[in-house]
Short mmCIF file of C-alpha atoms and ligand atoms in Angstrom, two decimals:
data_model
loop_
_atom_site.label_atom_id
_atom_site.label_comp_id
_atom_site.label_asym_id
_atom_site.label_seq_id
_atom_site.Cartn_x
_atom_site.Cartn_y
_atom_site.Cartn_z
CA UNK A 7 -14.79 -22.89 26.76
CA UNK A 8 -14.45 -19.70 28.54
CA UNK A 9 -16.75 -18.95 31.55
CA UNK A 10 -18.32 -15.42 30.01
CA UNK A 11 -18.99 -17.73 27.02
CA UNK A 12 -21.29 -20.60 28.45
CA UNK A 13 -23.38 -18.01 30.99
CA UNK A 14 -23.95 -15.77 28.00
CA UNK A 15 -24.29 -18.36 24.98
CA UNK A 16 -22.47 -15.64 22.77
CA UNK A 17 -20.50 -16.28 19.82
CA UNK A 18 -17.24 -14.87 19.07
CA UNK A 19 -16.95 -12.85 16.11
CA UNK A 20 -13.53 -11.98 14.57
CA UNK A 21 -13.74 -8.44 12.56
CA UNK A 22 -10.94 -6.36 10.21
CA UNK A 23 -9.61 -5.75 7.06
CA UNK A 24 -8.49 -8.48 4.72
CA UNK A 25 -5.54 -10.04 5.55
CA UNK A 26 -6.02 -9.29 9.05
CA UNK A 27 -5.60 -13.15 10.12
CA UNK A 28 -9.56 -13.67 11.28
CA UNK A 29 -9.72 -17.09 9.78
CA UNK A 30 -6.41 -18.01 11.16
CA UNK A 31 -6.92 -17.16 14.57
CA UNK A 32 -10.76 -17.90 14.36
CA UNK A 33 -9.66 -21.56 14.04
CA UNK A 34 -7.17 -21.72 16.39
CA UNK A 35 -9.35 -20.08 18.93
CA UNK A 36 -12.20 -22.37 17.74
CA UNK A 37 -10.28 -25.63 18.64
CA UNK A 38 -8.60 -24.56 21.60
CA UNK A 39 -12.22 -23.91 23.12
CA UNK A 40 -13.84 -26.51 21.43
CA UNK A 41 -16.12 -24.50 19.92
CA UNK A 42 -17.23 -24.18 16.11
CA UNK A 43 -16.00 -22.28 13.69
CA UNK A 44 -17.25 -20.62 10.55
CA UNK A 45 -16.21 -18.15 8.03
CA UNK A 46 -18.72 -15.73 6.23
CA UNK A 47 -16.94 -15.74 2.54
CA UNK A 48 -16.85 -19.83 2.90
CA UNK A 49 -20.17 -20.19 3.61
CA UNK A 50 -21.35 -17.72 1.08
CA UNK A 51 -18.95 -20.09 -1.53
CA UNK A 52 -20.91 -23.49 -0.35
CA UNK A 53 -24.40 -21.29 -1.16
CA UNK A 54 -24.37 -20.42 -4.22
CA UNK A 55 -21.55 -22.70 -5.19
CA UNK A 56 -19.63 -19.90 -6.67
CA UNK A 57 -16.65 -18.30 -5.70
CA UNK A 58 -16.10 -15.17 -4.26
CA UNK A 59 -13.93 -13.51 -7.07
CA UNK A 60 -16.86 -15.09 -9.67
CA UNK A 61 -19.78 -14.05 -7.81
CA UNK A 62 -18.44 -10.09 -7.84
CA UNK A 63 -17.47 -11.19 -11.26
CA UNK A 64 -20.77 -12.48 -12.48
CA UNK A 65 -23.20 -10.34 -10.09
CA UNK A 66 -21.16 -7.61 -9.00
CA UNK A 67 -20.09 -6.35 -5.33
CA UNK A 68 -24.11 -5.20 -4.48
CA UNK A 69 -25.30 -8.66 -4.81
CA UNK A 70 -22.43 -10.01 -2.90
CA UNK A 71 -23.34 -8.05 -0.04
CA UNK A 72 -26.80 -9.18 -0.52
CA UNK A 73 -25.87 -12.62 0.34
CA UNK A 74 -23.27 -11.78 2.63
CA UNK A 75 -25.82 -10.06 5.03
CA UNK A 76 -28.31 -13.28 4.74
CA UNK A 77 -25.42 -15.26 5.88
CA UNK A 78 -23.65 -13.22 8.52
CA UNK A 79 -27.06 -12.89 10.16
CA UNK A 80 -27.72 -16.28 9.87
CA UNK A 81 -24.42 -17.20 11.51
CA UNK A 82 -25.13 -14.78 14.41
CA UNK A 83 -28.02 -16.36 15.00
CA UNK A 84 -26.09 -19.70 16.22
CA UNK A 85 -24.37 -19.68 19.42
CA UNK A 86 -21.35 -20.29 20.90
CA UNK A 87 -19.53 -20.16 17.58
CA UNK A 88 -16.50 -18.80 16.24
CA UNK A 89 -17.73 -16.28 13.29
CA UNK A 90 -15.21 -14.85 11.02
CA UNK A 91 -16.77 -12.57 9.36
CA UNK A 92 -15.59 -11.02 5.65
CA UNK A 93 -13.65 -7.66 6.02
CA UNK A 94 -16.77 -5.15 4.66
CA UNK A 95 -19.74 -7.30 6.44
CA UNK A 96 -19.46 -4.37 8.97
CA UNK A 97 -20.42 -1.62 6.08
CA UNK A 98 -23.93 -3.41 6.99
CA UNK A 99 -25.97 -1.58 9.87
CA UNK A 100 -27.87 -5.28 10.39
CA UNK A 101 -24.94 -6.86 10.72
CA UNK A 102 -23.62 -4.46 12.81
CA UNK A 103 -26.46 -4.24 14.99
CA UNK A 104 -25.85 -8.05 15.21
CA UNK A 105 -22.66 -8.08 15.90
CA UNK A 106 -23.31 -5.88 19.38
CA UNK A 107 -26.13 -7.90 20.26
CA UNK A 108 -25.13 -11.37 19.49
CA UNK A 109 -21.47 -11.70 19.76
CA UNK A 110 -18.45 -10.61 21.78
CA UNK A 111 -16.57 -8.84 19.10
CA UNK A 112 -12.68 -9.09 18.21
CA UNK A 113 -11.28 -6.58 16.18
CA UNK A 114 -7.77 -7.63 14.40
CA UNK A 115 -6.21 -4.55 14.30
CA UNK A 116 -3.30 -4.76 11.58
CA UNK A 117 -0.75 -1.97 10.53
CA UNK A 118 -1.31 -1.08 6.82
CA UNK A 119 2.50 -2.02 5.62
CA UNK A 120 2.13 -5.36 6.74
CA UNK A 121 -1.05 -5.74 5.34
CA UNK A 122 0.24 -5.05 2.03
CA UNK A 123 2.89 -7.67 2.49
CA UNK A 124 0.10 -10.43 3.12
CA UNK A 125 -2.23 -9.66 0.27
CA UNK A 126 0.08 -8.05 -2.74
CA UNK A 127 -0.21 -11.98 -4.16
CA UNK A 128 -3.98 -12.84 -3.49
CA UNK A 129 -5.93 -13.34 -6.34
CA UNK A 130 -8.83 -14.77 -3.88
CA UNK A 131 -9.76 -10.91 -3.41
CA UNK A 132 -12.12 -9.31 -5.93
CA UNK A 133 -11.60 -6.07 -4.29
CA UNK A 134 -8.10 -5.99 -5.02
CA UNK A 135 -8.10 -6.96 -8.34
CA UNK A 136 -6.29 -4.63 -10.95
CA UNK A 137 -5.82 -1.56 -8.53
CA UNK A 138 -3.15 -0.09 -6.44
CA UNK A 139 -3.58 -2.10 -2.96
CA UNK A 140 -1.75 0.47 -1.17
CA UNK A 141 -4.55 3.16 -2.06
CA UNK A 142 -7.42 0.83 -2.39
CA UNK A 143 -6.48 -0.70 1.53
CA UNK A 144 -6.30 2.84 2.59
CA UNK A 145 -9.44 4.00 1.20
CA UNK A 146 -10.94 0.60 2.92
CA UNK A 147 -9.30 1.23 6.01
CA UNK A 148 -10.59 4.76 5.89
CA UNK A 149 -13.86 4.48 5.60
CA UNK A 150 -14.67 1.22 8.02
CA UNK A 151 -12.25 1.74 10.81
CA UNK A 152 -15.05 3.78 12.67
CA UNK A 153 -16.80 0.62 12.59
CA UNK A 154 -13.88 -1.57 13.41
CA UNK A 155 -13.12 0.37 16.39
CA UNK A 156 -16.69 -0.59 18.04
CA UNK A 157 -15.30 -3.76 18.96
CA UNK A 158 -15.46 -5.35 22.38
CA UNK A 159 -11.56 -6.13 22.02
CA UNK A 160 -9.32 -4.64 20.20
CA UNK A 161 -6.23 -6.93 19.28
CA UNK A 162 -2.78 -6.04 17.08
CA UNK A 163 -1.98 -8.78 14.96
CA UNK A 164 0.93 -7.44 13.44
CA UNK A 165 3.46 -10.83 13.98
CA UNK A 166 3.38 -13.39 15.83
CA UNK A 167 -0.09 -15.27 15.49
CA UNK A 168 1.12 -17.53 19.06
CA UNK A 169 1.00 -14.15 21.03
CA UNK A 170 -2.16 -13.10 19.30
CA UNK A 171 -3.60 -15.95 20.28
CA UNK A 172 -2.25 -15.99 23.86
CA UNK A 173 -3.33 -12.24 24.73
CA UNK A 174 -6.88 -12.82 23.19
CA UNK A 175 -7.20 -15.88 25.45
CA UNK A 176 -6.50 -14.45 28.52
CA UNK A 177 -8.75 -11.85 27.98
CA UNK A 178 -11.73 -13.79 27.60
CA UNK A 179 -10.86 -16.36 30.19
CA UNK A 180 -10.01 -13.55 32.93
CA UNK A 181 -12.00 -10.70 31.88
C1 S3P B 17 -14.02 -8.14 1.45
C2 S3P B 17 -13.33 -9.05 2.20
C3 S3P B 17 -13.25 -10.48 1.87
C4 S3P B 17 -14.48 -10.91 1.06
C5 S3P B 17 -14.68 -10.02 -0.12
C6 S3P B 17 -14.84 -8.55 0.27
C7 S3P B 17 -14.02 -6.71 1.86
O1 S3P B 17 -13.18 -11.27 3.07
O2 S3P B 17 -15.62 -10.90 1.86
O3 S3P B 17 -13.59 -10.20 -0.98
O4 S3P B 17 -14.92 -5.96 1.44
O5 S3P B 17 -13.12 -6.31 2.64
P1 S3P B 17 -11.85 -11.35 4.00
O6 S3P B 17 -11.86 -10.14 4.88
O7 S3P B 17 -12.08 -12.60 4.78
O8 S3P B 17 -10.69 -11.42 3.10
#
């Protein structure tokens, strides 16, 4: 576990747009450091035993976010964890508030091309459904990258998820 981590009892949240690889290198980080990890859209799925593309579905995108902010808090609340949390939880001033005051923050900063690559075949993302992604992942990007770029770290993930992983871990072990 990395020193800042036990003296502080902080979690680690992982922040960005969708496809950004937060889950991905959430766990990775997680077991390397033996610490736990969680992700906001899985435990909102366990909840209310729904999916995510049925819940926005069923109850829209404002109850989603309902939910979402009960959980993201929740998992905020724990410590030393590993918190992915779902690409617009930061749209949320409680959450973001949260975030600051709770966690050491990791944004996953992707390029837009290559984040079309990774999601023009999800169907796991309501958001995404039956529009252009280019323009709808632009618009996102748009309005929540002022929020995004409040992060204590700000990573590329663009490639390689090894050297990712190896630049994010030498910042928290030697920062
Ligand atoms: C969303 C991102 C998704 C999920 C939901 C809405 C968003 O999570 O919470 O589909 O608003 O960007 P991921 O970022 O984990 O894909």
């Amino acid at each position: 576990m990395p020193d800042y981590i036990s003296i502080k009892k902080k979690n680690i949240s992982l922040i960005g747009l969708m496809g950004s690889g937060k889950s991905m290198i959430g766990k990775h980080l997680a077991k390397e450091f033996g610490m736990k990890f969680y992700d906001s859209d899985v435990e909102i799925e366990k909840i209310t035993k729904k999916s995510i593309n049925l819940i926005f579905e069923e109850y829209g995108e404002p109850y989603f976010r309902e939910i979402e902010s009960k959980v993201c808090l929740n998992l905020l609340n724990e410590k030393n964890c590993i918190i992915s949390l779902g690409g617009g939880a930061i749209l949320d001033k409680k959450i973001r508030n949260k975030i600051k005051s709770d966690s050491y923050c990791i944004y996953l900063k992707v390029k837009i091309d290559e984040l079309i690559q990774r999601l023009k075949k999800t169907t796991r993302r309501p958001l995404l459904k039956n529009v252009n992604i280019k323009s709808k992942i632009d618009t996102l990007y748009k309005n929540r990258k002022i929020y995004y770029n409040k992060a204590n770290l700000i990573i590329e993930n663009n490639g390689n998820k090894n050297e990712t992983l190896d630049i994010i871990k030498k910042k928290l072990i030697f920062r």
